[in-house]
Amino acid sequence: MIERIEGNSVTEFDSHKNYGHREFKPKVEPYDPSKPLEDPLDIWPILRTFQETARRFQLRTAIRAKNAENEEAYDIITPIPMRNGEIPPNFPETMDDLRRLSIEEIDELLRLYDIARRPAHDATRRRIFSGFLGCRTYC
């Protein structure tokens, strides 16, 4: 028998059995950064927050994969408003428009959205903006 720690309790299980189908759920509250941890070594709340973020990312990836089946629907980029609620006039409407943007236009969009300071390489700036738009491949 091997002991396994689950949250705040310890359970025993047989090592030859497959427990991979069971989802591991720690018995703790979600991590709240405004409250100090009772035990500085108790990292389960932080890990749980990361797990929830990963699940949301997997869901977004699944939706993008489904959209990729219909290439025309995927080619259209959903406009993303800036902090003031407006959409920049040179915002690309399709993936082809995004590929045609010059580095200067991408720099301007990065500045308008306040995404990043100017990275060193042109390809890096394209990659950052493509990732911001949720493109499955960068341009």
XYZ file of N, CA and C in Angstrom:
417
model
N 0.839 -1.193 0.000
C 0.000 0.000 0.000
C 0.881 1.252 0.000
N 0.427 2.228 -0.731
C 1.136 3.500 -0.815
C 0.203 4.592 -0.314
N 0.750 5.526 0.425
C -0.074 6.630 0.912
C -0.011 7.784 -0.074
N -1.138 8.431 -0.243
C -1.200 9.601 -1.120
C -1.871 10.724 -0.340
N -1.326 11.904 -0.445
C -1.908 13.053 0.254
C -2.945 13.692 -0.650
N -4.151 13.875 -0.142
C -5.218 14.559 -0.879
C -5.673 15.741 -0.045
N -5.255 16.918 -0.429
C -5.660 18.102 0.321
C -5.130 18.033 1.730
N -6.033 17.946 2.697
C -5.626 17.911 4.092
C -5.727 16.516 4.687
N -6.094 15.518 3.890
C -6.228 14.169 4.430
C -5.328 13.212 3.660
N -5.033 12.081 4.262
C -4.199 11.060 3.634
C -5.067 9.841 3.387
N -5.042 9.314 2.169
C -5.794 8.100 1.857
C -4.826 7.032 1.391
N -5.266 5.787 1.478
C -4.443 4.682 1.019
C -5.052 4.108 -0.245
N -4.216 3.642 -1.145
C -4.730 3.006 -2.344
C -3.715 1.983 -2.841
N -4.183 1.046 -3.649
C -3.302 0.025 -4.214
C -2.584 0.605 -5.419
N -1.275 0.411 -5.472
C -0.494 1.013 -6.548
C -0.752 0.351 -7.898
N -1.287 -0.885 -7.914
C -1.501 -1.561 -9.197
C -2.801 -1.128 -9.866
N -3.676 -0.439 -9.145
C -4.935 0.013 -9.740
C -4.723 1.327 -10.481
N -5.546 1.548 -11.493
C -5.437 2.781 -12.266
C -6.431 3.799 -11.724
N -5.919 4.840 -11.113
C -6.779 5.898 -10.593
C -6.748 7.124 -11.501
N -6.244 6.952 -12.724
C -6.084 8.088 -13.616
C -7.390 8.726 -14.040
N -8.504 7.991 -13.966
C -9.773 8.549 -14.420
C -10.400 9.471 -13.390
N -9.909 9.413 -12.147
C -10.483 10.264 -11.104
C -9.794 11.618 -11.114
N -10.595 12.652 -11.020
C -10.011 13.992 -10.977
C -9.584 14.299 -9.552
N -8.384 14.794 -9.407
C -7.844 15.121 -8.099
C -8.353 16.492 -7.676
N -9.097 16.545 -6.589
C -9.639 17.818 -6.107
C -9.154 18.061 -4.675
N -8.261 18.992 -4.480
C -7.833 19.287 -3.118
C -8.978 19.890 -2.307
N -8.990 19.591 -1.027
C -10.083 20.051 -0.165
C -9.720 21.400 0.454
N -9.606 22.405 -0.399
C -9.263 23.742 0.075
C -10.071 24.763 -0.701
N -10.096 25.964 -0.189
C -10.769 27.061 -0.873
C -9.854 27.593 -1.973
N -10.421 28.235 -3.007
C -9.568 28.846 -4.036
C -8.647 29.898 -3.430
N -7.524 30.095 -4.057
C -6.509 31.020 -3.562
C -7.004 32.458 -3.640
N -6.902 33.163 -2.540
C -7.253 34.577 -2.493
C -5.984 35.344 -2.118
N -5.388 36.070 -3.075
C -4.115 36.729 -2.781
C -4.202 37.802 -1.704
N -5.410 38.291 -1.411
C -5.521 39.339 -0.394
C -5.389 38.778 1.023
N -5.613 37.457 1.177
C -5.495 36.844 2.505
C -4.155 36.120 2.613
N -3.461 36.269 3.736
C -2.213 35.512 3.891
C -2.530 34.027 4.093
N -1.638 33.176 3.614
C -1.826 31.739 3.807
C -1.620 31.403 5.278
N -2.463 30.503 5.811
C -2.307 30.099 7.206
C -0.966 29.402 7.394
N -0.642 28.539 6.459
C 0.634 27.836 6.494
C 1.390 28.226 5.228
N 2.546 28.855 5.338
C 3.264 29.282 4.131
C 3.602 28.129 3.184
N 3.639 26.905 3.690
C 3.959 25.759 2.839
C 2.719 25.181 2.163
N 1.540 25.700 2.491
C 0.296 25.189 1.908
C 0.083 25.855 0.551
N 0.446 25.145 -0.525
C 0.357 25.736 -1.858
C -0.860 25.254 -2.628
N -1.706 24.420 -2.037
C -2.854 23.884 -2.778
C -3.789 24.960 -3.313
N -4.079 26.033 -2.559
C -4.959 27.064 -3.136
C -4.369 27.687 -4.402
N -3.061 27.895 -4.409
C -2.421 28.485 -5.583
C -2.480 27.507 -6.749
N -2.180 26.232 -6.494
C -2.227 25.225 -7.553
C -3.630 25.090 -8.120
N -4.634 25.166 -7.258
C -6.011 25.032 -7.730
C -6.371 26.187 -8.669
N -5.904 27.385 -8.346
C -6.144 28.529 -9.218
C -5.519 28.291 -10.585
N -4.292 27.746 -10.602
C -3.641 27.436 -11.876
C -4.419 26.382 -12.646
N -4.967 25.375 -11.941
C -5.739 24.323 -12.610
C -6.982 24.911 -13.273
N -7.672 25.819 -12.587
C -8.871 26.430 -13.165
C -8.509 27.252 -14.403
N -7.393 27.963 -14.340
C -6.938 28.730 -15.505
C -6.637 27.800 -16.667
N -5.988 26.667 -16.381
C -5.661 25.702 -17.436
C -6.930 25.138 -18.062
N -7.962 24.873 -17.257
C -9.222 24.352 -17.805
C -9.869 25.363 -18.750
N -9.848 26.649 -18.362
C -10.416 27.681 -19.235
C -9.638 27.757 -20.545
N -8.309 27.632 -20.451
C -7.488 27.668 -21.660
C -7.810 26.478 -22.564
N -7.999 25.286 -21.977
C -8.333 24.099 -22.772
C -9.674 24.289 -23.464
N -10.626 24.909 -22.780
C -11.941 25.147 -23.380
C -11.811 26.100 -24.568
N -11.035 27.183 -24.393
C -10.827 28.115 -25.506
C -10.161 27.420 -26.682
N -9.183 26.544 -26.391
C -8.482 25.819 -27.453
C -9.448 24.909 -28.191
N -10.350 24.251 -27.455
C -11.326 23.363 -28.097
C -12.268 24.159 -28.999
N -12.678 25.347 -28.545
C -13.566 26.185 -29.361
C -12.836 26.622 -30.631
N -11.561 27.006 -30.490
C -10.791 27.413 -31.670
C -10.636 26.252 -32.645
N -10.407 25.039 -32.120
C -10.250 23.873 -32.996
C -11.541 23.616 -33.760
N -12.689 23.797 -33.086
C -13.968 23.596 -33.760
C -14.161 24.658 -34.844
N -13.793 25.892 -34.544
C -13.899 26.955 -35.538
C -12.963 26.717 -36.718
N -11.848 26.049 -36.464
C -10.875 25.809 -37.534
C -11.435 24.870 -38.598
N -12.443 24.061 -38.233
C -13.055 23.172 -39.223
C -13.726 23.992 -40.320
N -14.310 25.127 -39.942
C -14.917 26.024 -40.917
C -13.937 27.176 -41.135
N -13.086 27.035 -42.139
C -11.980 27.980 -42.340
C -12.466 29.405 -42.577
N -13.586 29.572 -43.286
C -14.074 30.926 -43.560
C -14.494 31.628 -42.280
N -15.172 30.906 -41.403
C -15.607 31.513 -40.144
C -14.404 31.849 -39.279
N -13.367 31.019 -39.363
C -12.198 31.268 -38.521
C -11.370 32.439 -39.041
N -11.435 32.696 -40.337
C -10.609 33.731 -40.946
C -11.003 35.134 -40.487
N -12.231 35.300 -40.010
C -12.702 36.616 -39.566
C -12.240 36.849 -38.128
N -11.655 38.003 -37.880
C -11.143 38.330 -36.549
C -12.185 39.161 -35.812
N -12.528 38.749 -34.609
C -13.485 39.498 -33.795
C -12.821 40.779 -33.296
N -13.417 41.940 -33.550
C -12.805 43.196 -33.084
C -12.706 43.235 -31.560
N -11.576 43.703 -31.073
C -11.344 43.792 -29.632
C -11.276 45.267 -29.263
N -12.196 45.747 -28.418
C -12.162 47.173 -28.055
C -10.978 47.498 -27.145
N -10.514 48.741 -27.246
C -9.447 49.202 -26.362
C -10.070 49.535 -25.006
N -9.246 50.042 -24.102
C -9.754 50.359 -22.758
C -10.855 51.408 -22.786
N -10.800 52.323 -23.757
C -11.832 53.362 -23.835
C -13.075 52.884 -24.582
N -13.090 51.624 -25.008
C -14.263 51.059 -25.665
C -14.269 51.194 -27.171
N -13.316 51.934 -27.727
C -13.259 52.121 -29.177
C -12.415 51.036 -29.829
N -12.626 50.870 -31.141
C -11.828 49.924 -31.916
C -10.948 50.747 -32.851
N -9.639 50.470 -32.903
C -8.753 51.269 -33.756
C -9.185 51.209 -35.217
N -9.008 52.309 -35.971
C -9.444 52.320 -37.374
C -8.685 51.325 -38.249
N -7.425 51.014 -37.898
C -6.655 50.082 -38.732
C -6.685 48.652 -38.182
N -7.705 48.326 -37.372
C -7.808 46.971 -36.818
C -8.084 45.985 -37.959
N -7.322 44.876 -38.060
C -7.520 43.932 -39.171
C -8.843 43.184 -39.033
N -9.557 43.042 -40.152
C -10.847 42.349 -40.126
C -10.708 40.862 -40.416
N -9.686 40.497 -41.190
C -9.467 39.082 -41.520
C -8.001 38.741 -41.291
N -7.692 37.445 -41.369
C -6.308 37.011 -41.212
C -5.432 37.585 -42.327
N -5.982 37.702 -43.534
C -5.199 38.276 -44.636
C -4.844 39.732 -44.346
N -5.805 40.482 -43.781
C -5.516 41.872 -43.403
C -4.396 41.921 -42.364
N -4.436 40.981 -41.424
C -3.416 40.942 -40.377
C -2.044 40.657 -40.978
N -1.978 39.752 -41.941
C -0.698 39.432 -42.581
C -0.160 40.618 -43.383
N -1.053 41.458 -43.892
C -0.628 42.596 -44.712
C -0.179 43.808 -43.879
N -0.429 43.791 -42.574
C -0.029 44.932 -41.744
C 1.490 45.082 -41.739
N 1.951 46.313 -41.812
C 3.394 46.561 -41.718
C 3.808 46.519 -40.248
N 5.116 46.437 -40.031
C 5.625 46.419 -38.659
C 5.256 47.715 -37.940
N 5.267 48.828 -38.653
C 4.905 50.111 -38.033
C 3.440 50.100 -37.585
N 2.562 49.523 -38.418
C 1.140 49.447 -38.044
C 0.944 48.526 -36.843
N 1.689 47.438 -36.802
C 1.589 46.536 -35.643
C 2.101 47.237 -34.392
N 3.210 47.984 -34.524
C 3.714 48.757 -33.385
C 2.658 49.725 -32.865
N 1.970 50.382 -33.794
C 0.929 51.337 -33.402
C -0.206 50.626 -32.661
N -0.616 49.457 -33.161
C -1.677 48.704 -32.483
C -1.210 48.226 -31.111
N 0.033 47.756 -31.012
C 0.563 47.341 -29.708
C 0.553 48.517 -28.736
N 0.892 49.711 -29.238
C 0.903 50.896 -28.381
C -0.516 51.270 -27.958
N -1.465 51.225 -28.915
C -2.852 51.579 -28.594
C -3.443 50.642 -27.546
N -3.142 49.352 -27.680
C -3.671 48.380 -26.724
C -2.810 48.275 -25.473
N -1.680 48.974 -25.457
C -0.777 48.970 -24.309
C -0.391 47.538 -23.945
N -0.041 46.746 -24.972
C 0.275 45.337 -24.737
C 1.714 45.169 -24.280
N 2.654 45.750 -25.020
C 4.049 45.500 -24.696
C 4.901 46.677 -25.139
N 6.015 46.825 -24.470
C 7.014 47.767 -24.958
C 7.649 47.143 -26.195
N 8.306 47.920 -26.984
C 8.816 47.440 -28.265
C 9.823 46.300 -28.087
N 9.453 45.064 -28.427
C 10.441 43.980 -28.393
C 11.481 44.197 -29.489
N 12.578 43.479 -29.396
C 13.705 43.719 -30.285
C 13.440 43.314 -31.732
N 12.736 42.219 -31.957
C 12.616 41.685 -33.311
C 11.229 41.924 -33.891
N 11.166 42.153 -35.198
C 9.888 42.354 -35.879
C 8.991 41.134 -35.731
N 9.575 39.934 -35.889
C 8.786 38.699 -35.788
C 8.170 38.564 -34.405
N 8.886 39.016 -33.377
C 8.351 38.934 -32.015
C 7.132 39.830 -31.871
N 7.177 41.020 -32.456
C 6.029 41.927 -32.363
C 4.819 41.324 -33.071
N 5.040 40.725 -34.248
C 3.928 40.073 -34.953
C 3.351 38.939 -34.107
N 4.236 38.161 -33.485
C 3.799 37.025 -32.680
C 2.972 37.500 -31.483
N 3.414 38.574 -30.841
C 2.680 39.099 -29.680
C 1.284 39.545 -30.096
N 1.182 40.286 -31.201
C -0.128 40.784 -31.606
C -1.017 39.650 -32.094
N -0.453 38.682 -32.821
C -1.245 37.533 -33.277
C -1.778 36.753 -32.083
N -0.932 36.561 -31.062
C -1.377 35.853 -29.859
C -2.454 36.625 -29.125
N -2.336 37.949 -29.106
C -3.346 38.786 -28.461
C -4.698 38.612 -29.141
N -4.685 38.467 -30.471
C -5.929 38.283 -31.212
C -6.459 36.856 -31.111
N -5.645 35.929 -30.602
C -6.090 34.544 -30.478
C -5.897 33.742 -31.747
N -4.946 34.146 -32.596
C -4.701 33.401 -33.837
C -4.046 32.066 -33.502
N -4.390 31.031 -34.257
C -3.777 29.736 -33.951
C -2.357 29.658 -34.479
N -2.021 30.446 -35.485
C -0.629 30.544 -35.930
C -0.302 32.015 -36.056
N 0.940 32.350 -35.796
C 1.294 33.768 -35.935
C 1.615 34.053 -37.380
N 1.530 35.318 -37.727
C 1.686 35.717 -39.128
C 3.127 36.059 -39.428
